[in-house]
Short mmCIF file of C-alpha atoms and ligand atoms in Angstrom, two decimals:
data_model
loop_
_atom_site.label_atom_id
_atom_site.label_comp_id
_atom_site.label_asym_id
_atom_site.label_seq_id
_atom_site.Cartn_x
_atom_site.Cartn_y
_atom_site.Cartn_z
CA MET L 1 0.00 0.00 0.00
CA ALA L 2 1.31 3.43 -0.91
CA GLN L 3 1.84 5.68 2.11
CA ARG L 4 2.05 9.40 2.58
CA VAL L 5 5.46 10.99 3.05
CA GLN L 6 6.61 11.10 6.66
CA GLY L 7 5.90 14.46 8.25
CA THR L 8 2.99 15.26 5.93
CA GLU L 9 -0.73 15.05 6.61
CA ASP L 10 -3.86 14.60 4.54
CA LEU L 11 -6.45 17.30 5.16
CA TYR L 12 -9.96 15.88 4.97
CA GLY L 13 -13.23 15.80 6.91
CA GLY L 14 -13.27 17.92 10.05
CA TYR L 15 -9.54 18.70 9.74
CA MET L 16 -10.10 20.19 6.29
CA ARG L 17 -13.08 22.16 7.56
CA ALA L 18 -10.84 23.49 10.34
CA TRP L 19 -8.26 24.72 7.81
CA GLU L 20 -11.04 26.27 5.73
CA ARG L 21 -12.42 27.98 8.80
CA MET L 22 -9.00 29.35 9.63
CA CYS L 23 -8.70 30.87 6.13
CA ARG L 24 -12.27 32.20 6.27
CA THR L 25 -11.67 33.85 9.65
CA ALA L 26 -8.40 35.31 8.33
CA GLY L 27 -10.22 36.70 5.28
CA GLU L 28 -12.90 38.33 7.42
CA LEU L 29 -10.70 39.68 10.23
CA PHE L 30 -7.64 40.69 8.20
CA GLY L 31 -10.00 42.02 5.52
CA SER L 32 -11.49 44.40 8.06
CA TYR L 33 -7.95 45.76 8.61
CA GLY L 34 -7.56 46.26 4.84
CA PHE L 35 -5.58 43.12 3.92
CA ASP L 36 -6.22 41.43 0.53
CA ARG L 37 -5.37 37.80 -0.14
CA ILE L 38 -2.27 36.88 -2.14
CA GLU L 39 -0.90 33.57 -3.36
CA THR L 40 2.69 33.28 -4.51
CA PRO L 41 4.16 30.14 -6.13
CA ALA L 42 5.16 27.22 -3.90
CA ILE L 43 8.54 27.15 -5.70
CA GLU L 44 10.94 30.07 -5.78
CA GLN L 45 14.58 30.53 -6.58
CA VAL L 46 16.80 29.49 -3.70
CA ALA L 47 18.31 32.99 -3.86
CA THR L 48 14.95 34.49 -2.82
CA PHE L 49 15.08 32.54 0.44
CA VAL L 50 18.82 32.99 0.98
CA HIS L 51 18.48 36.79 0.68
CA GLY L 52 15.24 36.93 2.57
CA ILE L 53 15.62 34.39 5.35
CA GLY L 54 19.37 34.50 5.84
CA GLU L 55 22.28 32.22 5.06
CA SER L 56 22.94 31.41 8.71
CA THR L 57 19.48 30.10 9.55
CA ASP L 58 18.68 26.43 9.97
CA VAL L 59 15.79 26.90 7.56
CA VAL L 60 18.17 27.81 4.73
CA ARG L 61 21.19 25.73 5.74
CA LYS L 62 19.52 22.43 6.47
CA GLU L 63 15.79 22.45 5.99
CA MET L 64 15.00 23.66 2.49
CA PHE L 65 13.47 21.14 0.12
CA ARG L 66 15.32 21.67 -3.13
CA VAL L 67 13.50 21.09 -6.42
CA PHE L 68 15.03 19.80 -9.65
CA SER L 69 13.36 18.63 -12.85
CA GLY L 70 14.05 14.96 -13.68
CA ALA L 71 16.33 15.93 -16.58
CA LEU L 72 18.32 18.38 -14.46
CA MET L 73 18.63 15.83 -11.66
CA GLU L 74 20.20 13.34 -14.09
CA ARG L 75 22.73 15.93 -15.20
CA LEU L 76 23.51 16.79 -11.61
CA LEU L 77 24.06 13.15 -10.66
CA GLU L 78 26.39 12.75 -13.62
CA SER L 79 28.42 15.87 -12.90
CA GLY L 80 28.30 15.37 -9.13
CA SER L 81 28.03 19.10 -8.48
CA GLU L 82 25.50 21.86 -8.84
CA SER L 83 28.14 24.53 -9.28
CA GLY L 84 27.29 24.92 -12.99
CA LEU L 85 23.63 25.71 -12.28
CA LYS L 86 22.21 29.15 -13.00
CA ALA L 87 20.23 30.97 -10.29
CA LYS L 88 16.98 30.23 -12.11
CA GLN L 89 17.76 26.49 -11.98
CA ARG L 90 18.30 26.50 -8.22
CA LEU L 91 14.80 26.12 -6.87
CA ALA L 92 13.25 25.28 -3.53
CA LEU L 93 9.80 24.77 -2.03
CA ARG L 94 8.87 27.75 0.15
CA PRO L 95 9.73 27.21 3.83
CA GLU L 96 7.81 30.35 4.83
CA GLY L 97 5.66 33.01 3.22
CA THR L 98 7.40 36.34 3.68
CA ALA L 99 10.30 36.01 1.24
CA GLY L 100 8.00 35.11 -1.67
CA VAL L 101 5.59 37.97 -0.94
CA VAL L 102 8.45 40.45 -0.71
CA ARG L 103 9.92 39.08 -3.95
CA ALA L 104 6.49 39.61 -5.60
CA ALA L 105 6.27 43.12 -4.14
CA VAL L 106 9.66 44.01 -5.65
CA GLU L 107 8.88 42.36 -8.99
CA HIS L 108 5.49 44.07 -9.41
CA ASN L 109 6.44 47.29 -7.62
CA PHE L 110 3.59 46.97 -5.10
CA VAL L 111 4.74 50.03 -3.17
CA PRO L 112 5.91 52.78 -5.55
CA GLN L 113 7.77 55.69 -3.95
CA GLY L 114 5.38 57.75 -1.84
CA ALA L 115 2.48 55.30 -2.28
CA SER L 116 0.41 54.18 0.66
CA PRO L 117 1.25 50.82 2.26
CA VAL L 118 0.24 47.49 0.76
CA LYS L 119 -1.32 44.86 3.00
CA VAL L 120 -1.69 41.23 1.96
CA TRP L 121 -2.49 37.96 3.70
CA TYR L 122 -1.94 34.35 2.63
CA GLY L 123 -3.04 30.88 3.68
CA GLU L 124 -0.72 28.25 2.20
CA ALA L 125 1.31 25.09 2.69
CA MET L 126 4.96 25.51 3.72
CA PHE L 127 7.74 22.93 3.41
CA ARG L 128 10.68 22.33 5.73
CA GLY L 129 12.95 19.29 5.85
CA GLU L 130 12.81 19.06 9.65
CA ARG L 131 12.84 15.84 11.66
CA PRO L 132 9.13 15.04 11.88
CA GLN L 133 7.62 15.01 15.39
CA LYS L 134 4.48 16.19 17.12
CA GLY L 135 3.77 19.74 15.99
CA ARG L 136 6.76 19.69 13.64
CA LEU L 137 5.91 18.66 10.11
CA ARG L 138 7.64 18.68 6.75
CA GLN L 139 4.56 20.10 5.05
CA PHE L 140 2.45 22.35 7.24
CA HIS L 141 0.07 25.26 6.79
CA GLN L 142 0.31 28.87 7.75
CA VAL L 143 -1.92 31.89 7.61
CA GLY L 144 0.09 35.09 7.58
CA VAL L 145 0.09 38.78 6.74
CA GLU L 146 2.64 41.19 5.28
CA TRP L 147 2.27 44.96 5.62
CA LEU L 148 4.69 46.77 3.32
CA GLY L 149 5.48 50.49 3.43
CA ALA L 150 4.58 51.34 7.04
CA GLU L 151 7.19 52.41 9.57
CA ASP L 152 4.70 53.74 12.12
CA PRO L 153 4.76 51.87 15.46
CA ALA L 154 0.94 51.87 15.31
CA ALA L 155 1.28 49.32 12.47
CA ASP L 156 3.30 46.98 14.74
CA ALA L 157 0.72 47.33 17.49
CA GLU L 158 -2.22 46.83 15.11
CA CYS L 159 -0.61 43.68 13.68
CA ILE L 160 -0.24 42.25 17.17
CA ILE L 161 -3.75 43.29 18.23
CA MET L 162 -5.15 41.68 15.07
CA LEU L 163 -3.17 38.49 15.74
CA MET L 164 -4.49 38.19 19.30
CA GLU L 165 -8.05 38.81 18.05
CA PHE L 166 -7.50 36.05 15.49
CA TYR L 167 -6.70 33.51 18.22
CA LYS L 168 -9.78 34.60 20.12
CA ARG L 169 -12.01 34.14 17.10
CA MET L 170 -10.49 30.71 16.49
CA GLY L 171 -11.64 29.65 19.97
CA PHE L 172 -8.64 30.18 22.28
CA ASP L 173 -9.18 31.26 25.85
CA PRO L 174 -7.10 34.50 25.76
CA SER L 175 -5.94 33.98 29.35
CA THR L 176 -3.99 30.88 28.23
CA LEU L 177 -1.98 32.75 25.61
CA THR L 178 1.43 34.30 26.28
CA LEU L 179 2.51 37.07 23.95
CA ARG L 180 6.24 37.78 24.15
CA ILE L 181 7.67 40.89 22.52
CA ASN L 182 11.09 42.41 22.01
CA SER L 183 12.90 44.95 19.87
CA MET L 184 15.91 43.71 17.92
CA GLY L 185 17.23 47.16 16.96
CA ASP L 186 17.98 48.31 13.45
CA ALA L 187 20.84 48.96 11.04
CA ALA L 188 22.02 51.81 13.28
CA CYS L 189 22.30 49.96 16.58
CA ARG L 190 22.26 46.25 15.86
CA PRO L 191 25.76 45.88 14.33
CA ALA L 192 27.43 47.18 17.50
CA TYR L 193 25.20 45.01 19.69
CA ARG L 194 25.91 41.98 17.53
CA GLU L 195 29.66 42.59 18.06
CA MET L 196 29.10 42.72 21.82
CA VAL L 197 27.34 39.35 21.74
CA ARG L 198 30.03 37.88 19.49
CA ASP L 199 32.73 39.02 21.92
CA PHE L 200 30.71 37.58 24.79
CA ILE L 201 30.45 34.19 23.04
CA TYR L 202 34.17 34.15 22.27
CA ALA L 203 34.90 35.02 25.89
CA HIS L 204 32.88 31.91 26.86
CA ARG L 205 34.02 29.70 24.00
CA GLU L 206 34.91 26.81 26.34
CA GLU L 207 31.30 26.52 27.49
CA MET L 208 29.51 26.91 24.15
CA CYS L 209 28.59 24.25 21.58
CA GLU L 210 30.15 23.95 18.11
CA ASP L 211 26.99 25.34 16.45
CA CYS L 212 27.11 28.46 18.62
CA LEU L 213 30.78 29.06 17.83
CA GLU L 214 29.90 28.79 14.16
CA ARG L 215 26.91 31.10 14.69
CA ALA L 216 29.17 33.63 16.39
CA GLU L 217 30.79 34.15 12.98
CA ILE L 218 27.60 34.71 10.98
CA ASN L 219 24.82 35.61 13.40
CA PRO L 220 25.73 35.47 17.09
CA LEU L 221 22.21 36.50 18.21
CA ARG L 222 20.99 33.05 17.22
CA SER L 223 22.81 31.65 20.27
CA PHE L 224 19.95 32.98 22.44
CA ASP L 225 17.88 30.38 20.60
CA CYS L 226 20.30 27.45 20.97
CA LYS L 227 18.57 24.22 21.93
CA ASN L 228 21.56 23.27 24.11
CA GLU L 229 20.68 23.98 27.77
CA ARG L 230 24.30 24.80 28.70
CA CYS L 231 24.53 27.45 25.97
CA ARG L 232 21.24 28.96 27.12
CA GLU L 233 22.57 29.09 30.64
CA VAL L 234 25.66 31.00 29.49
CA MET L 235 23.58 33.30 27.27
CA ARG L 236 21.52 34.38 30.31
CA GLU L 237 24.51 36.56 31.24
CA ALA L 238 24.96 37.98 27.72
CA PRO L 239 24.37 41.69 27.01
CA LEU L 240 20.70 42.41 26.25
CA VAL L 241 19.54 44.14 23.10
CA THR L 242 17.07 46.33 24.98
CA ASP L 243 19.99 47.88 26.92
CA ASN L 244 21.70 48.69 23.64
CA LEU L 245 19.00 50.19 21.40
CA CYS L 246 19.60 53.51 19.65
CA ASP L 247 17.25 56.38 20.55
CA ASP L 248 15.02 55.87 17.49
CA CYS L 249 14.55 52.18 18.18
CA ARG L 250 13.93 52.77 21.87
CA GLU L 251 11.29 55.38 21.02
CA HIS L 252 9.69 53.09 18.41
CA TYR L 253 9.52 50.18 20.88
CA ALA L 254 8.08 52.42 23.62
CA ARG L 255 5.30 53.56 21.32
CA VAL L 256 4.45 50.01 20.25
CA LYS L 257 4.08 49.08 23.93
CA ALA L 258 2.01 52.21 24.66
CA TYR L 259 -0.43 51.31 21.86
CA LEU L 260 -0.69 47.72 23.12
CA ASP L 261 -1.37 49.04 26.64
CA GLU L 262 -4.06 51.34 25.27
CA ALA L 263 -5.71 48.40 23.46
CA GLY L 264 -5.58 46.29 26.64
CA VAL L 265 -3.37 43.61 25.08
CA SER L 266 -1.13 42.04 27.71
CA TYR L 267 2.40 41.00 26.83
CA VAL L 268 5.66 39.87 28.38
CA GLU L 269 8.82 41.71 27.42
CA ASP L 270 11.52 39.16 26.62
CA PRO L 271 14.86 40.77 25.73
CA THR L 272 16.25 37.37 24.68
CA LEU L 273 13.56 36.81 22.05
CA VAL L 274 15.35 36.68 18.70
CA ARG L 275 13.27 35.06 16.01
CA GLY L 276 14.84 32.31 13.94
CA LEU L 277 15.01 34.23 10.67
CA ASP L 278 17.74 36.81 10.07
CA TYR L 279 15.63 39.52 8.49
CA TYR L 280 13.88 40.93 11.55
CA THR L 281 14.48 44.51 12.77
CA ARG L 282 12.92 46.32 15.73
CA THR L 283 9.66 44.70 16.91
CA VAL L 284 9.51 40.90 17.14
CA PHE L 285 6.84 38.82 18.83
CA GLU L 286 5.80 35.24 19.46
CA VAL L 287 2.71 33.60 20.95
CA GLU L 288 2.64 30.42 23.03
CA VAL L 289 -0.14 28.51 24.73
CA ALA L 290 0.58 27.99 28.43
CA GLY L 291 1.38 24.37 29.22
CA SER L 292 0.59 23.05 25.74
CA GLY L 293 4.12 21.88 24.93
CA VAL L 294 3.50 22.41 21.22
CA GLY L 295 5.88 25.38 20.88
CA ALA L 296 4.99 28.73 19.34
CA ILE L 297 1.63 28.92 17.58
CA GLY L 298 2.60 32.06 15.75
CA GLY L 299 5.02 34.89 15.54
CA GLY L 300 6.38 37.67 13.44
CA GLY L 301 7.92 41.09 13.44
CA ARG L 302 9.30 44.00 11.50
CA TYR L 303 11.73 43.56 8.61
CA ASP L 304 12.65 47.03 7.41
CA GLY L 305 15.71 45.85 5.44
CA LEU L 306 14.11 42.94 3.60
CA MET L 307 12.80 44.72 0.50
CA GLU L 308 16.34 45.91 -0.23
CA LEU L 309 17.78 42.43 0.31
CA GLU L 310 15.35 41.18 -2.33
CA GLY L 311 16.52 43.88 -4.76
CA GLY L 312 13.86 46.55 -4.10
CA LYS L 313 13.91 50.11 -2.86
CA PRO L 314 14.24 50.63 0.89
CA THR L 315 10.71 49.96 2.16
CA PRO L 316 9.74 49.19 5.74
CA GLY L 317 7.61 46.11 6.35
CA LEU L 318 6.24 43.79 9.00
CA GLY L 319 4.14 40.67 9.29
CA PHE L 320 3.36 37.46 11.13
CA ALA L 321 2.55 33.83 10.45
CA VAL L 322 0.33 31.43 12.36
CA GLY L 323 0.72 27.66 12.18
CA PHE L 324 -2.49 25.74 11.54
CA GLU L 325 -1.46 22.28 12.78
CA ARG L 326 -0.03 23.58 16.07
CA MET L 327 -3.13 25.66 16.67
CA ALA L 328 -5.28 22.59 16.12
CA LEU L 329 -3.17 20.60 18.64
CA ALA L 330 -3.27 23.37 21.24
CA LEU L 331 -7.02 23.91 20.86
CA GLU L 332 -7.66 20.19 21.17
CA GLN L 333 -5.78 20.27 24.48
CA GLN L 334 -8.09 23.04 25.66
CA GLY L 335 -11.06 20.84 24.79
CA ALA L 336 -12.06 23.21 22.00
CA SER L 337 -12.07 22.43 18.32
CA LEU L 338 -11.01 24.39 15.28
CA GLU L 339 -13.56 22.62 13.19
CA GLY L 340 -16.55 24.94 13.25
CA GLU L 341 -20.05 23.98 12.26
CA ARG L 342 -21.04 22.27 9.05
CA PRO L 343 -23.69 24.07 7.03
CA ALA L 344 -27.28 22.97 7.77
CA CYS L 345 -28.26 19.98 5.66
CA VAL L 346 -31.49 18.38 4.43
CA TYR L 347 -31.86 14.69 3.50
CA VAL L 348 -34.40 13.59 0.89
CA ALA L 349 -35.66 10.09 1.73
CA CYS L 350 -38.03 7.92 -0.28
CA THR L 351 -39.48 4.49 -0.90
CA PRO L 352 -37.79 2.67 -3.82
CA GLU L 353 -40.59 3.45 -6.31
CA GLU L 354 -40.24 7.19 -5.82
CA ARG L 355 -36.52 7.46 -6.66
CA ASP L 356 -37.21 9.76 -9.64
CA ALA L 357 -39.15 12.21 -7.49
CA VAL L 358 -36.08 12.42 -5.21
CA PHE L 359 -33.91 13.25 -8.19
CA SER L 360 -35.96 16.33 -9.09
CA ALA L 361 -36.40 17.43 -5.45
CA THR L 362 -32.65 17.25 -4.72
CA LEU L 363 -31.92 19.10 -7.95
CA ALA L 364 -34.29 21.95 -7.02
CA LEU L 365 -32.93 22.20 -3.45
CA ARG L 366 -29.30 22.22 -4.53
CA GLN L 367 -29.97 24.81 -7.22
CA ALA L 368 -31.42 26.96 -4.45
CA GLY L 369 -28.11 26.58 -2.56
CA VAL L 370 -29.37 24.15 0.11
CA ARG L 371 -26.91 21.43 1.16
CA THR L 372 -28.85 18.29 0.23
CA GLU L 373 -28.15 14.57 0.63
CA ALA L 374 -30.04 11.50 -0.59
CA ASP L 375 -29.65 7.73 -0.81
CA TYR L 376 -27.86 6.14 -3.78
CA GLN L 377 -27.82 2.53 -2.58
CA GLY L 378 -31.51 1.54 -2.39
CA ARG L 379 -31.57 1.51 1.43
CA SER L 380 -34.74 1.03 3.49
CA LEU L 381 -36.50 4.15 4.78
CA LYS L 382 -35.27 3.34 8.30
CA SER L 383 -31.66 3.16 7.24
CA GLN L 384 -32.08 6.34 5.18
CA PHE L 385 -33.11 8.13 8.41
CA LYS L 386 -30.01 6.72 10.10
CA GLN L 387 -27.90 7.94 7.21
CA ALA L 388 -29.55 11.38 7.49
CA ASP L 389 -28.50 11.54 11.16
CA LYS L 390 -24.97 10.57 10.23
CA GLU L 391 -24.81 13.33 7.62
CA GLY L 392 -25.94 15.78 10.31
CA ALA L 393 -29.24 16.56 8.55
CA SER L 394 -31.63 18.47 10.78
CA LEU L 395 -34.51 17.92 8.39
CA CYS L 396 -35.72 15.09 6.14
CA VAL L 397 -37.96 15.40 3.12
CA VAL L 398 -39.92 12.11 2.79
CA LEU L 399 -41.40 11.12 -0.56
CA GLY L 400 -43.64 8.02 -0.68
CA PRO L 401 -46.37 6.97 -3.13
CA ASP L 402 -49.08 8.89 -1.17
CA GLU L 403 -47.05 12.10 -1.16
CA VAL L 404 -46.23 11.91 -4.86
CA ALA L 405 -49.85 11.17 -5.78
CA ALA L 406 -51.06 14.14 -3.73
CA GLY L 407 -48.29 16.52 -4.94
CA VAL L 408 -46.95 17.05 -1.41
CA ALA L 409 -43.84 16.20 0.61
CA THR L 410 -43.55 15.19 4.26
CA LEU L 411 -41.04 17.21 6.27
CA ARG L 412 -39.61 15.37 9.27
CA ASP L 413 -37.78 17.29 11.98
CA MET L 414 -34.87 15.00 12.84
CA SER L 415 -34.59 16.05 16.47
CA THR L 416 -38.30 16.10 17.49
CA HIS L 417 -39.43 13.57 14.82
CA GLU L 418 -42.45 15.84 14.20
CA GLN L 419 -43.83 15.61 10.67
CA VAL L 420 -45.80 18.08 8.54
CA GLN L 421 -46.91 17.98 4.92
CA VAL L 422 -46.20 20.83 2.53
CA PRO L 423 -47.15 21.31 -1.13
CA MET L 424 -44.38 20.19 -3.52
CA ALA L 425 -44.52 23.61 -5.21
CA SER L 426 -43.34 25.35 -2.03
CA LEU L 427 -40.85 22.66 -0.93
CA VAL L 428 -37.72 24.77 -1.48
CA ASP L 429 -39.10 27.77 0.45
CA GLU L 430 -40.39 25.57 3.30
CA VAL L 431 -37.03 23.76 3.64
CA ARG L 432 -35.06 26.99 3.53
CA ALA L 433 -37.26 28.59 6.18
CA ARG L 434 -36.87 25.58 8.50
CA LEU L 435 -33.09 25.28 8.05
CA ALA L 436 -32.63 28.99 8.74
P1 AMP C 501 8.14 30.53 11.74
O1 AMP C 501 7.98 30.85 10.28
O2 AMP C 501 9.21 29.52 12.01
O3 AMP C 501 8.15 31.72 12.62
O4 AMP C 501 6.81 29.75 12.13
C1 AMP C 501 5.57 30.39 12.28
C2 AMP C 501 4.60 29.38 12.84
O5 AMP C 501 4.46 28.29 11.94
C3 AMP C 501 5.08 28.74 14.14
O6 AMP C 501 4.71 29.51 15.22
C4 AMP C 501 4.39 27.40 14.11
O7 AMP C 501 3.07 27.54 14.59
C5 AMP C 501 4.34 27.06 12.65
N1 AMP C 501 5.43 26.15 12.25
C6 AMP C 501 6.72 26.43 11.98
N2 AMP C 501 7.40 25.35 11.62
C7 AMP C 501 6.53 24.30 11.66
C8 AMP C 501 6.61 22.90 11.38
N3 AMP C 501 7.75 22.33 10.96
N4 AMP C 501 5.50 22.14 11.53
C9 AMP C 501 4.33 22.71 11.93
N5 AMP C 501 4.19 24.02 12.20
C10 AMP C 501 5.27 24.82 12.07
#
């Protein structure tokens, strides 16, 4: 039997409805903040991710799924090296959404000089070659937003407020969510801070792991994130970014916090929060569910230098992404479900002789937009009622010889089992009124 690839999941039934609900909620909520949906290709040039996400990140170094056509793969295996490949032949599946959106924004000039900001949201599959485990998949789904062209700290605060509202609408008890925020500084103050951290790591080189010593070369701030407990212990004594912000960054961060306070959004300041991707500047944030053990269910931040890294004009930007599968796990632990309700449904049941009458009744109901089910296996009336229950139908239309002869239909309420007869001519209106 063929099996799905390890670390991937099939979305069907209630799980699919949950993903659909997440996208629908995103469309409604983010739409009310002025975000339009975007979909960029699942494959991009590797360079897009290297510029955008950063050479030193695990995502780029170890976790990208590379894509080659069959013909190219053969050539590669023969030559044993990809050094002869052009940039447009080096492709990868997207590990996250931001780099592709920013690439599209540069390519189509979404934000011409002096234009107002552009806001987009996406709901897509992402691909990372991680070791599969609970809450860590190789293909997973994210809903996210990107807001390009806004430097105002109100934009950072609004993004975070919108994110916390999103969790609420998806069914989380807000008191179980921890929002952590930090400012990572900018091009003016971060380089000097980065040097301080590098010097600190070198001064403690005996106690740090190989990875951290390597990171010290390319991006020492990542050591705050090291999974090695000993490194984390050492890093607790490292200089903190919030003590080393320039005046502009300190002012920006203070205003973000003031707006969050005004909106009544509670947060924890965490000066060691450095998000995994290199491109972040100033505000960064992450959300966890207390005691869930599933890791972050979402996060994001500001990336004012990213448009330039992707070849565009200097344009500020910020965004976040929310993981669907982890949200589903965390909600399940809270005894809630992401699934949402199925649309109301009617079942048209009949005796075997009246099958043709069912055909025209179901046709009329479906054309009127009513979710309608019927029997296609010649079941008894009793087992059709059972089937109707299983489909979640709240109402049955029953067509027997007496009904058809009299030009009526029997409507059976599936919870009270009460029955009434209505003229066939008004069946659609009667069903719609009862389902509403
Ligand atoms: P990131 O792009 O790493 O900041 O991830 C944003 C969100 O996507 C996280 O908070 C998770 O909820 C989710 N996520 C990231 N990586 C994975 C993965 N491998 N499997 C499932 N969800 C993930």
